[in-house]
Short mmCIF file of C-alpha atoms and ligand atoms in Angstrom, two decimals:
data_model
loop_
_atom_site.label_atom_id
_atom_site.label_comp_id
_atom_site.label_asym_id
_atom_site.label_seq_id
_atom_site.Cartn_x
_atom_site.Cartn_y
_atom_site.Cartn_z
CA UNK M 1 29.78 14.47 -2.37
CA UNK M 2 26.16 15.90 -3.33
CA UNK M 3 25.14 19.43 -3.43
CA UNK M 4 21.46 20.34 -2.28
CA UNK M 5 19.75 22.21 -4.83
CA UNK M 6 16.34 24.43 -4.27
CA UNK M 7 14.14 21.63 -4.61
CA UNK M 8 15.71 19.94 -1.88
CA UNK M 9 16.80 17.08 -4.28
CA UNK M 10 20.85 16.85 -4.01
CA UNK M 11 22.86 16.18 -7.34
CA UNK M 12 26.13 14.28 -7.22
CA UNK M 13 28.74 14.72 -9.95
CA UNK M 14 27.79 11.62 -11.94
CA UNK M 15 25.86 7.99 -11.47
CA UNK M 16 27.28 5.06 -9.65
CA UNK M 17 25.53 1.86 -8.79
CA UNK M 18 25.80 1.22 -5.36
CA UNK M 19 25.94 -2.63 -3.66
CA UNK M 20 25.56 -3.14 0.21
CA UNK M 21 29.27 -2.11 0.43
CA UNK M 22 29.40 1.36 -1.52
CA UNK M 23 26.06 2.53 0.16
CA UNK M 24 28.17 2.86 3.90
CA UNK M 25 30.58 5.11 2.16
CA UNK M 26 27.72 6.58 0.50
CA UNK M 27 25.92 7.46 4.24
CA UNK M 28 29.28 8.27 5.79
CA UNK M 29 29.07 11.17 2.57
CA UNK M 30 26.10 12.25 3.27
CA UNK M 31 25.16 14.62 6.55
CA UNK M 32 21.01 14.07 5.31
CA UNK M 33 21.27 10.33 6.05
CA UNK M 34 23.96 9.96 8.52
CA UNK M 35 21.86 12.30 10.72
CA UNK M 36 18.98 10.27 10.83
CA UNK M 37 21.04 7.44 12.34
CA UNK M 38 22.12 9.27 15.45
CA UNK M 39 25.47 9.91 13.15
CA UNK M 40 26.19 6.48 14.94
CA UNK M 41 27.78 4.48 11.71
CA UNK M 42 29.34 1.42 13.39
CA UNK M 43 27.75 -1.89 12.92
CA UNK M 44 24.96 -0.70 10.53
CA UNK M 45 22.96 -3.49 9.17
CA UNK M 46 22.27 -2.89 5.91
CA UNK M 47 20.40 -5.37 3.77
CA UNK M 48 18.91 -5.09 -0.10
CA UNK M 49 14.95 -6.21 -0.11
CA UNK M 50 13.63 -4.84 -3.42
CA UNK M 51 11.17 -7.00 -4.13
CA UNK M 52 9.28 -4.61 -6.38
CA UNK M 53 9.71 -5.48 -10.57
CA UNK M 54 11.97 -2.00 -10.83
CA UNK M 55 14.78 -1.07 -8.05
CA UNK M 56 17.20 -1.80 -5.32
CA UNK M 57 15.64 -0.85 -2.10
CA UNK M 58 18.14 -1.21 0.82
CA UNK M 59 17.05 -0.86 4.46
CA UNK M 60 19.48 0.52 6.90
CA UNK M 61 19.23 0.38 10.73
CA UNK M 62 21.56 1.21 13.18
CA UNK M 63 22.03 1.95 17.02
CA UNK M 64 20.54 5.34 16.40
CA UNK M 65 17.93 5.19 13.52
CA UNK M 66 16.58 3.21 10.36
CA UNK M 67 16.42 4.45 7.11
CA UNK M 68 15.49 3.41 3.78
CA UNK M 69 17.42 3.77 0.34
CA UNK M 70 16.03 3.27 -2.71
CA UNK M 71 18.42 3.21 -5.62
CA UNK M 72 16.95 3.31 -9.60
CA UNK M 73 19.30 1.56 -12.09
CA UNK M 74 18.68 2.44 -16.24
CA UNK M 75 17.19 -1.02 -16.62
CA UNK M 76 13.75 -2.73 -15.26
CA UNK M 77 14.54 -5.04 -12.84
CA UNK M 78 12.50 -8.29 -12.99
CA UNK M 79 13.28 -8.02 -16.64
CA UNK M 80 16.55 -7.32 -16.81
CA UNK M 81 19.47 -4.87 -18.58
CA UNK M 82 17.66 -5.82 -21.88
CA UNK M 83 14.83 -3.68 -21.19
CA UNK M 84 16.27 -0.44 -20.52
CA UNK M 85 14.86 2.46 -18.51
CA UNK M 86 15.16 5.93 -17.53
CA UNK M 87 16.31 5.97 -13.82
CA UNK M 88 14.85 9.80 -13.67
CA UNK M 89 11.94 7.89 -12.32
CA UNK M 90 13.71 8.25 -8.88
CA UNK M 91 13.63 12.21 -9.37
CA UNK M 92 9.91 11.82 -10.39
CA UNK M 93 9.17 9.42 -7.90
CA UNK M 94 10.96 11.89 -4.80
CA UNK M 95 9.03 14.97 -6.29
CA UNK M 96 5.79 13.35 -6.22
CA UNK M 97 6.67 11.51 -2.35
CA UNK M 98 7.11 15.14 -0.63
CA UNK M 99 3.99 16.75 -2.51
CA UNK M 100 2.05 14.09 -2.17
CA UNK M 101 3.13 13.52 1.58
CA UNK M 102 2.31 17.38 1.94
CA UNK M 103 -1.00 17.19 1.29
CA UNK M 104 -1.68 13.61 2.92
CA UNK M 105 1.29 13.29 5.50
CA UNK M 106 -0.58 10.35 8.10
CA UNK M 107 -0.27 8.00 4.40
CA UNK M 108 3.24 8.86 3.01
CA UNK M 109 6.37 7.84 4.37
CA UNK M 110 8.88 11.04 4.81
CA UNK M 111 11.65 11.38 2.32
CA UNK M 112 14.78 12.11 4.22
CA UNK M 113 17.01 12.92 1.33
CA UNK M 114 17.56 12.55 -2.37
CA UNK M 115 20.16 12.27 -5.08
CA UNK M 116 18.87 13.17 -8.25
CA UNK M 117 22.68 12.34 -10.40
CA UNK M 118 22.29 8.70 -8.31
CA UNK M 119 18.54 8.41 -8.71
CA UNK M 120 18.21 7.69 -5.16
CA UNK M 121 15.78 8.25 -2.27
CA UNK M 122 16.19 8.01 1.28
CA UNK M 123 13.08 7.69 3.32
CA UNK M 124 11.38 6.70 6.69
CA UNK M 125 11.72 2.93 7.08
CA UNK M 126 8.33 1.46 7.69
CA UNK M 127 9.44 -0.94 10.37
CA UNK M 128 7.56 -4.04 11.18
CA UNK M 129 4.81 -5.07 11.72
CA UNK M 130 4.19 -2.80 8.53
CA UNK M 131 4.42 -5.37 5.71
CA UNK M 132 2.97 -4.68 1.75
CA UNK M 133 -0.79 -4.94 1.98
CA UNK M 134 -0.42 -7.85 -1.18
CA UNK M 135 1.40 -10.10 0.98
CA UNK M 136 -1.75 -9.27 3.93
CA UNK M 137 -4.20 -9.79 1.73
CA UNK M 138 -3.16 -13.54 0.48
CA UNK M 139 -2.36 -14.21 4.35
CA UNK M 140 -6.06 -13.39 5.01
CA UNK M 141 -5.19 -10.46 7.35
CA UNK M 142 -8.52 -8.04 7.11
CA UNK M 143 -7.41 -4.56 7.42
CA UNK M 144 -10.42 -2.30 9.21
CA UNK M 145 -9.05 0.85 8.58
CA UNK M 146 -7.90 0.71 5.03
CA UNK M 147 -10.48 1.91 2.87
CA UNK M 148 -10.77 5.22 5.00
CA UNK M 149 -7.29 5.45 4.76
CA UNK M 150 -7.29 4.99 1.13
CA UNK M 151 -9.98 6.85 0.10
CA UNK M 152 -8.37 9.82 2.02
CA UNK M 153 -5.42 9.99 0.39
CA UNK M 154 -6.69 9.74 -3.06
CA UNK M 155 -9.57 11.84 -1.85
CA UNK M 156 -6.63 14.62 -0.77
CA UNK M 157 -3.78 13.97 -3.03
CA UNK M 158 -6.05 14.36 -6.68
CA UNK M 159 -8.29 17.08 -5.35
CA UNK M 160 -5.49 19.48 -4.17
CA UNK M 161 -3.77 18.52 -7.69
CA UNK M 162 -6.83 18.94 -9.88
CA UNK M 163 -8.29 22.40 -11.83
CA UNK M 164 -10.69 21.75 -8.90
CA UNK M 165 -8.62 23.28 -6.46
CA UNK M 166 -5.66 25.06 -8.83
CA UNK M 167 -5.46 27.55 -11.07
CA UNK M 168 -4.85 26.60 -14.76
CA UNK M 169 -1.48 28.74 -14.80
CA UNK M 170 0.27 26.19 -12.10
CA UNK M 171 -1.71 23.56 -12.93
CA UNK M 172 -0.13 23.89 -16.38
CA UNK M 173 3.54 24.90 -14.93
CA UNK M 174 3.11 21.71 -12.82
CA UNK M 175 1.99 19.62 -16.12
CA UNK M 176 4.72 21.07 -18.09
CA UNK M 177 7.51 19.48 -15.36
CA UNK M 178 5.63 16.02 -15.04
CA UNK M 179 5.77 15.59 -18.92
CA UNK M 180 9.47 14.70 -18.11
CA UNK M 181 8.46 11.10 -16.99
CA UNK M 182 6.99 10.12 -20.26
CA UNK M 183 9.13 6.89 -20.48
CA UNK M 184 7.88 5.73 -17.19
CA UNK M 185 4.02 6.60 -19.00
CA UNK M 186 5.26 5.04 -22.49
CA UNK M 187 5.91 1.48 -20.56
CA UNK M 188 2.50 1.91 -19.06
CA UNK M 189 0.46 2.97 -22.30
CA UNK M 190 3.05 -0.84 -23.63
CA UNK M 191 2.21 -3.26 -20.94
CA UNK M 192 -1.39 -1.77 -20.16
CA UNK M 193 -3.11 -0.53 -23.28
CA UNK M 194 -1.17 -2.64 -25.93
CA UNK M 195 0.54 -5.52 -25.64
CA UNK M 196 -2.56 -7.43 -23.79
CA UNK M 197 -4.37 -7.24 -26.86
CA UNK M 198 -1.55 -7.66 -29.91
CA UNK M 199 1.06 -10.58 -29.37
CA UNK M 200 3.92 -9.85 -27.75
CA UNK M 201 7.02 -11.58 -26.38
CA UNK M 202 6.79 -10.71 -22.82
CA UNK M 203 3.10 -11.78 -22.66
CA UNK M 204 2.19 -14.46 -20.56
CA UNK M 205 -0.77 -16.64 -19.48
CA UNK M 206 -1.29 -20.10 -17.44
CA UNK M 207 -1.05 -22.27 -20.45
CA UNK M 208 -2.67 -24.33 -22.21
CA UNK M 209 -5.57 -23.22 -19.74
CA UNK M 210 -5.59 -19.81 -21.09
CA UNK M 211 -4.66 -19.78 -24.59
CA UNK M 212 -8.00 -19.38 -26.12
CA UNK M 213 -8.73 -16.24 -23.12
CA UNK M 214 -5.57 -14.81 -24.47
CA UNK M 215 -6.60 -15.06 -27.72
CA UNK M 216 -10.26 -14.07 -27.05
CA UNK M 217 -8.64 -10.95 -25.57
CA UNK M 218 -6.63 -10.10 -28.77
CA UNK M 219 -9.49 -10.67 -31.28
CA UNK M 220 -12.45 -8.50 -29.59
CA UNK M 221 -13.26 -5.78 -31.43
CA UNK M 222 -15.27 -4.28 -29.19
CA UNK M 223 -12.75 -4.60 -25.70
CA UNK M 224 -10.63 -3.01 -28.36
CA UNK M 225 -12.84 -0.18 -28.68
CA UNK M 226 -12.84 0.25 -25.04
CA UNK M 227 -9.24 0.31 -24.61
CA UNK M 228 -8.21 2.75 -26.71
CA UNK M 229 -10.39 4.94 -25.52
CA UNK M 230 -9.19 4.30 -22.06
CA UNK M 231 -5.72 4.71 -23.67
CA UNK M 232 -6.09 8.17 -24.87
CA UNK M 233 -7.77 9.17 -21.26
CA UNK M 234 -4.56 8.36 -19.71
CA UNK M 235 -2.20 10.27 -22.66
CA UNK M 236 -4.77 13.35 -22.85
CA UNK M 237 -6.34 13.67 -19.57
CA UNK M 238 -3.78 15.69 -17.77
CA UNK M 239 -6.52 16.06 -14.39
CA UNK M 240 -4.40 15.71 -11.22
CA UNK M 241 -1.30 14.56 -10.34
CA UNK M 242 -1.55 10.64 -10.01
CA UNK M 243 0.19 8.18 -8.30
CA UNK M 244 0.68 6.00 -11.38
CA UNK M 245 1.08 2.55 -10.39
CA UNK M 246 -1.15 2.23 -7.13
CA UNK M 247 -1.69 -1.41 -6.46
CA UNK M 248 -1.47 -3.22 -3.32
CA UNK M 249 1.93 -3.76 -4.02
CA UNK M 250 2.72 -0.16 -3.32
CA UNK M 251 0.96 -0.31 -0.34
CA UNK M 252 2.23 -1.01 2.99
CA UNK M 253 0.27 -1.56 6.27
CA UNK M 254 -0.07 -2.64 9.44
CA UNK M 255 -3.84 -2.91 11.62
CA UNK M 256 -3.76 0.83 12.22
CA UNK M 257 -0.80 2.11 9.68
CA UNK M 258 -1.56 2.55 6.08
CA UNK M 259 1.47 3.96 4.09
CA UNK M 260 1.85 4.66 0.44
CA UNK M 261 5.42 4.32 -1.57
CA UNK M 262 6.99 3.95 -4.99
CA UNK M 263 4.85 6.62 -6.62
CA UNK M 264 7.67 6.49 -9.94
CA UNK M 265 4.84 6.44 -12.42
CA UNK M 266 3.56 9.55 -11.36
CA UNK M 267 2.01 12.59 -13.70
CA UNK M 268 -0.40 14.68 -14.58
CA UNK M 269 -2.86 12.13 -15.53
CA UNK M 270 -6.47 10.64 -15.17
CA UNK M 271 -7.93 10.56 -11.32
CA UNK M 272 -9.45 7.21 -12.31
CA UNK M 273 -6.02 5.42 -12.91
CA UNK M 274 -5.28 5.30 -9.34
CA UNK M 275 -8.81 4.32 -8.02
CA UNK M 276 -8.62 1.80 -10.40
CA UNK M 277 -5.70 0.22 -10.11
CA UNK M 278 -6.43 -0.16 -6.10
CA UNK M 279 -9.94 -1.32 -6.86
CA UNK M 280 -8.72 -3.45 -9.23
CA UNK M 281 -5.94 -5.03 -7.58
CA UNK M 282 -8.69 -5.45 -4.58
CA UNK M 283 -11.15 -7.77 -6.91
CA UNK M 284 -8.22 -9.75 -8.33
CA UNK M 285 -7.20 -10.75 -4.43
CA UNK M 286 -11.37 -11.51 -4.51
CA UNK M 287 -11.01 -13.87 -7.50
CA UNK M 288 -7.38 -15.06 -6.65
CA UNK M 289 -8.92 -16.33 -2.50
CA UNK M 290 -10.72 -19.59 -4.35
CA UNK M 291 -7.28 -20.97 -5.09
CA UNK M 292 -5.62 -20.48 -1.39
CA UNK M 293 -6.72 -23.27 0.88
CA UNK M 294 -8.83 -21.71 3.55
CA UNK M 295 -11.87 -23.52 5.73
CA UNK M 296 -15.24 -22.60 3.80
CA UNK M 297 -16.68 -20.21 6.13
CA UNK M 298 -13.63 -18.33 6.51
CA UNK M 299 -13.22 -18.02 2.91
CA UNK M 300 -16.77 -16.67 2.57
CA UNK M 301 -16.36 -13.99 5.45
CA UNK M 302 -12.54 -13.09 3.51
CA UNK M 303 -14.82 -12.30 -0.05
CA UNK M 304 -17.11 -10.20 2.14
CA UNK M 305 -14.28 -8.10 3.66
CA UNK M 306 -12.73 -7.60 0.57
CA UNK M 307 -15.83 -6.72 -1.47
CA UNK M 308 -17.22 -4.56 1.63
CA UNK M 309 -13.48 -2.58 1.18
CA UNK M 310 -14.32 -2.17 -2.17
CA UNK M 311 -17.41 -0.31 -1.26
CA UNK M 312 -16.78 1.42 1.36
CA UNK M 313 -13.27 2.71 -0.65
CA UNK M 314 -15.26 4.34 -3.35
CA UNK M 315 -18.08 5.41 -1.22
CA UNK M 316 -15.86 7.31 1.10
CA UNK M 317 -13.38 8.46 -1.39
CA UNK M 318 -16.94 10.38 -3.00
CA UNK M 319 -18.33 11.38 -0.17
CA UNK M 320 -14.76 13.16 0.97
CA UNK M 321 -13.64 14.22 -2.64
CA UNK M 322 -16.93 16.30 -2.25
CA UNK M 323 -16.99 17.45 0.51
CA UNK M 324 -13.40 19.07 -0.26
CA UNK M 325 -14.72 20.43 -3.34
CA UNK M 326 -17.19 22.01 -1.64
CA UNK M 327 -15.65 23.52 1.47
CA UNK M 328 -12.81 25.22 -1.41
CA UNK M 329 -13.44 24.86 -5.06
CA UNK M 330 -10.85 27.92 -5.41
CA UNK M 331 -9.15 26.30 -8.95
CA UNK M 332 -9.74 27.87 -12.29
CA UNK M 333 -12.48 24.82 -13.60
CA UNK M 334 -15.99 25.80 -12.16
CA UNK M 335 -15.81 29.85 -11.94
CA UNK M 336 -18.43 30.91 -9.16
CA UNK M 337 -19.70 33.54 -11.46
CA UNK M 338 -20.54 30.86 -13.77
CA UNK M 339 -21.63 28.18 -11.46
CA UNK M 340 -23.29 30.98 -9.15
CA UNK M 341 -26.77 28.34 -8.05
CA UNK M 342 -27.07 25.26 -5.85
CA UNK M 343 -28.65 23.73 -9.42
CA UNK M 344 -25.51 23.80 -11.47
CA UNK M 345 -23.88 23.20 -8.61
CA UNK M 346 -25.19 20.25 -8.12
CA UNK M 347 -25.57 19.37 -11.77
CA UNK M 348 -21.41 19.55 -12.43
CA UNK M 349 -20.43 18.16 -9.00
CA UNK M 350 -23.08 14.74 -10.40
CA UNK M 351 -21.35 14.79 -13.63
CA UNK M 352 -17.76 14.91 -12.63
CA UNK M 353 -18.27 11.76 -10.12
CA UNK M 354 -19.94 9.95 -12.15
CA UNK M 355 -17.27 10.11 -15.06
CA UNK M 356 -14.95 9.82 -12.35
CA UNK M 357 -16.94 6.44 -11.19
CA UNK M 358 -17.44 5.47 -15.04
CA UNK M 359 -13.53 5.96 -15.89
CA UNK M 360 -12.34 4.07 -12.35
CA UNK M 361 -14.12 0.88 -13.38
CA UNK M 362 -12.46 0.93 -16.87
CA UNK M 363 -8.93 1.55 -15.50
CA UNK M 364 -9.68 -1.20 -13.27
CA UNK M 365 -10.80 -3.43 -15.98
CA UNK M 366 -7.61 -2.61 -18.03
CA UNK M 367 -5.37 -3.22 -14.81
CA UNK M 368 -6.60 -6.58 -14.20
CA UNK M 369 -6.38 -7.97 -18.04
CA UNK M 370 -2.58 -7.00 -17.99
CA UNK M 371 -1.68 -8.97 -14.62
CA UNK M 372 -3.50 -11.94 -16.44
CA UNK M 373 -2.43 -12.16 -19.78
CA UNK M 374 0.64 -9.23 -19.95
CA UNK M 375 3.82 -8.56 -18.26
CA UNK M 376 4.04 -8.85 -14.41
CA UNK M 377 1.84 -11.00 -12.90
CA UNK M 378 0.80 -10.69 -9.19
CA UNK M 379 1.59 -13.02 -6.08
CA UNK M 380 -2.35 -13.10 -5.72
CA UNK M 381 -2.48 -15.80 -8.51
CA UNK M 382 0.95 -16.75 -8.89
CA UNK M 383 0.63 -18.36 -5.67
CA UNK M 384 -1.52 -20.50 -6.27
CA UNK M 385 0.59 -23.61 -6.49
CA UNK M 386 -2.45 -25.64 -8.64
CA UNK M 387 -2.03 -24.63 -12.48
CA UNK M 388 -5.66 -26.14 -13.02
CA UNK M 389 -7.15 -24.09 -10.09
CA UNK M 390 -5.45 -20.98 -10.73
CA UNK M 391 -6.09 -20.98 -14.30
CA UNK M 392 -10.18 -21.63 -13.22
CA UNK M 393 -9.60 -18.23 -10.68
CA UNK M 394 -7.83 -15.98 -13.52
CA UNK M 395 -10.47 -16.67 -16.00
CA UNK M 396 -13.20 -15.64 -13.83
CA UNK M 397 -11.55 -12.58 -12.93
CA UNK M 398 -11.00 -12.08 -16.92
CA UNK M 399 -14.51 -12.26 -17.92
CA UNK M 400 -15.31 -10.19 -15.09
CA UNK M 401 -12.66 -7.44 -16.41
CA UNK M 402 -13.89 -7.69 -19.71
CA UNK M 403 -17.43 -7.14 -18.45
CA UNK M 404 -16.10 -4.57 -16.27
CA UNK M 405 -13.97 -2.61 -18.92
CA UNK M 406 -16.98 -2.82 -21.42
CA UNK M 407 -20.49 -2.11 -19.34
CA UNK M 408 -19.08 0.17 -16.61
CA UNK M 409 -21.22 2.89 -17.72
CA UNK M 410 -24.30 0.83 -17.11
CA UNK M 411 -22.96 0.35 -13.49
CA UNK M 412 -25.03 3.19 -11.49
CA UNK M 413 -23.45 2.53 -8.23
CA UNK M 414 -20.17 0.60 -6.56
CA UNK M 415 -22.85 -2.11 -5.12
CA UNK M 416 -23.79 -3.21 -8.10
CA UNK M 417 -20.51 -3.76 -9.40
CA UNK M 418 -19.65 -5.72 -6.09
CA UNK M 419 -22.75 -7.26 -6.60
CA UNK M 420 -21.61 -8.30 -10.28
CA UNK M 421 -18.24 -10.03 -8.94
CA UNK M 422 -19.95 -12.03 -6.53
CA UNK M 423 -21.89 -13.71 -9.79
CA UNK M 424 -19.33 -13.80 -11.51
CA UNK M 425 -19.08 -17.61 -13.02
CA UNK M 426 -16.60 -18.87 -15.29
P1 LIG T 501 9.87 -1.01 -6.94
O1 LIG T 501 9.90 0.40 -7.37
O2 LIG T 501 10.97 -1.86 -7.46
O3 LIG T 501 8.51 -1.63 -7.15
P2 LIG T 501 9.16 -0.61 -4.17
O4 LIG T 501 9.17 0.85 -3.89
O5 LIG T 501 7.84 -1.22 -4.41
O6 LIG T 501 10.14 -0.95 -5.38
O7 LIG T 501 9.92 -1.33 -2.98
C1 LIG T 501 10.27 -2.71 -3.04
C2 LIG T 501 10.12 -3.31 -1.65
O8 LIG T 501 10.97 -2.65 -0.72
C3 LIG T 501 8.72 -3.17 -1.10
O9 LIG T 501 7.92 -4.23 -1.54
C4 LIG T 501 8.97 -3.18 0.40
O10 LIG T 501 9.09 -4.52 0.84
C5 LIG T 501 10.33 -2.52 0.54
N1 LIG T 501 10.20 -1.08 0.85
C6 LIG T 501 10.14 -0.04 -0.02
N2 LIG T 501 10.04 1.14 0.62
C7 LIG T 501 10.01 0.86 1.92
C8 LIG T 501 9.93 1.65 3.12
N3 LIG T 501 9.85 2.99 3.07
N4 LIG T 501 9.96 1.01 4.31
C9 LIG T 501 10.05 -0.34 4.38
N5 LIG T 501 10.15 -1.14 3.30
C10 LIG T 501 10.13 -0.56 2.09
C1 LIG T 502 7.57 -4.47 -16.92
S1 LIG T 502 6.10 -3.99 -16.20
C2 LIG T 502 6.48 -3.72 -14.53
C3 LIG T 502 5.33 -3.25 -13.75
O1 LIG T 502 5.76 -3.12 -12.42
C4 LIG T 502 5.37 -1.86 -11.89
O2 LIG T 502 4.94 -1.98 -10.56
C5 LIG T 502 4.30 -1.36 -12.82
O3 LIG T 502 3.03 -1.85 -12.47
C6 LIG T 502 4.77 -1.89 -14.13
O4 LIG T 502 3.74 -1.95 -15.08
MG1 LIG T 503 6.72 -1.27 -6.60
#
């Protein structure tokens, strides 16, 4: 059925959508996947769960093994066959699972086998109690492990990737290939850097609550500004290869698990994207916690936690980014002929984090204005049953964005931005 090329990606002779049904003739085809279930194929259960906004995720178990398969169709799911879309993100999204699970293997799930002609992934089922840290987060479920987790995977995965630790000839070669998932980037650059601030059809907001936020956001100049210059860092800074879409969505955990997936956005693009978008998606369960009915105290204690995992997420993620840097530093960026004193050294390693810091805020900024007023809300706030109380909780967390997106580089440290949530009134 599907030859194995070099890459380890298979290619079958042509697409076919597969249902619950077609997949077991699918497995019984397939040695890669039939393997992992002991080869025993009678009575599988297998049941379709995507509850992402893009594919058909399908978990499989069986008397001798689980698996995952993750199917992309040409379309985006929680829109529908009228917005079409490449489904070479599952080739882009398998490529990106084994590097990235190379170079942080404890916080990627193993990919088993993949299709690239049926844009399909099989992968290590994250069995219970793993669930997707959104879902843990509006339960209340504190997490003690997951900002040293995080912090080393992004810590590992953009450091290894970056001119850092590579040389600019396969940094470049490695560019070059990720170029191929611009449509995945162009429906970022739509429902991140534009249509929040133009009108568009598939905006939305809590109306009438919002309609004069929405319309603040598409008539300031000067968030404008910002924007497009956080635009043209994610189409021109080609720094390491990203993740792309790493909210707590794509996130799973359990107390001592923490397990990355759905890495389809990813290319060679700006480190801060991904610290953003988890430090983003972090303050927006902050702001969303007002609106879930909770006893007082244990409200107060739940802000803490999340704003301490804030903290601690960047401060690690520096403090191990650096210390990688400094035990290799092998790639092509900071020559050791050139940089050949403590004094520069110290001068360029201050300067990189600190645009790194500086950028992270803005991507954050940009990633919680589109889940308020754009495409694709999150559960955080849609969950919140009370229109008049959730629309009080997403405007806080849009002034605080704006704020965020336009005065990060007055922030001199993660505290004080933590510190700035916390005052954050509406
Ligand atoms: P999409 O690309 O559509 O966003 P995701 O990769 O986020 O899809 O997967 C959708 C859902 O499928 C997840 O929210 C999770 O519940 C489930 N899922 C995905 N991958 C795994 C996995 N490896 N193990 C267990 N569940 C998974
Ligand atoms: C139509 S926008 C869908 C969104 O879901 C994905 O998870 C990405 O965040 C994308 O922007
Ligand atoms: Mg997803």
């Amino acid at each position: 059925m599907a030859e194995a090329k070099g890459n380890g990606v298979a290619e079958a002779s042509e697409f076919r959508a597969l249902d619950e049904k077609s997949l077991l003739d699918y497995i019984k085809a397939t040695p890669a996947i039939s393997s992992v279930l002991g080869n025993r194929l009678e009575g599988l259960s297998i049941k379709e769960v995507g509850d992402g906004n893009l594919n058909f995720v399908y978990i499989v178990v069986g008397d001798g093994g689980s698996v995952v398969i993750k199917q992309a169709l040409p379309y985006v799911r929680c829109i529908g066959e009228s917005w079409p879309m490449t489904k070479e993100r599952a080739y882009f999204e398998t490529i990106t699972l084994k590097e990235h699970g190379r170079l942080c293997p404890e916080h990627v799930p193993e990919v088993y086998h993949a299709d690239r002609k049926m844009s399909l992934i099989a992968m290590r089922y994250l069995k219970p109690p793993h669930i997707i840290l959104r879902k843990g987060l509006i339960a209340g479920v504190k997490y003690p492990l997951l900002a040293d987790h995080i912090s080393d995977y992004v810590a590992k995965t953009l450091y290894h990737t970056s001119l850092l630790h590579l040389s600019t000839t396969e940094h470049k070669k490695r560019v070059a290939e990720y170029c191929g998932n611009v449509e995945m980037c162009r429906l970022t650059e739509q429902v991140i850097f534009s249509d929040p601030y133009q009108i568009s059809s598939y905006n939305r907001w809590t109306s009438p609550y919002l309609d004069s936020d929405a319309e603040a956001v598409r008539s300031d100049n000067i968030l404008k500004l910002e924007i497009a210059e956080l635009k043209s860092m994610f189409c021109e800074k080609s720094q390491a290869l990203i993740h792309g879409d790493l909210h707590t969505g794509s996130i799973m955990v359990t107390s001592d698990s923490t397990q990355v997936i759905d890495p389809e956005f990813a290319f060679y693009g700006p480190m801060g994207f991904d610290i953003g978008a988890f430090l983003g998606n972090l303050f927006l369960a902050f702001f969303a916690k007002d609106g879930h009915a909770c006893e007082e105290q244990e409200r107060h204690e739940y802000k803490r936690w999340l704003l301490g995992t804030i903290e601690d997420t960047w401060n690690l993620f520096e403090k191990k980014f650096i210390t990688l840097w400094k035990e290799d530093g092998s790639g092509d960026a900071y020559l050791p002929g050139v940089y050949n004193n403590s004094d520069v050294q110290l001068l360029v390693r201050k300067k990189y984090m600190k645009d790194l810091f500086h950028d992270s805020l803005g991507f954050g900024a940009a990633k919680m204005i589109r889940r308020i007023v754009g495409v694709a809300h999150v559960e955080d706030l849609e969950s919140i049953q009370d229109t008049a109380t959730r629309a009080a909780c997403e405007k806080r967390a849009l002034l605080f964005a704006k704020m965020l997106m336009k005065d990060r580089r007055n922030f001199q440290s993660i505290s004080q931005v933590v510190a700035a949530a916390e005052e954050q009134r509406a």
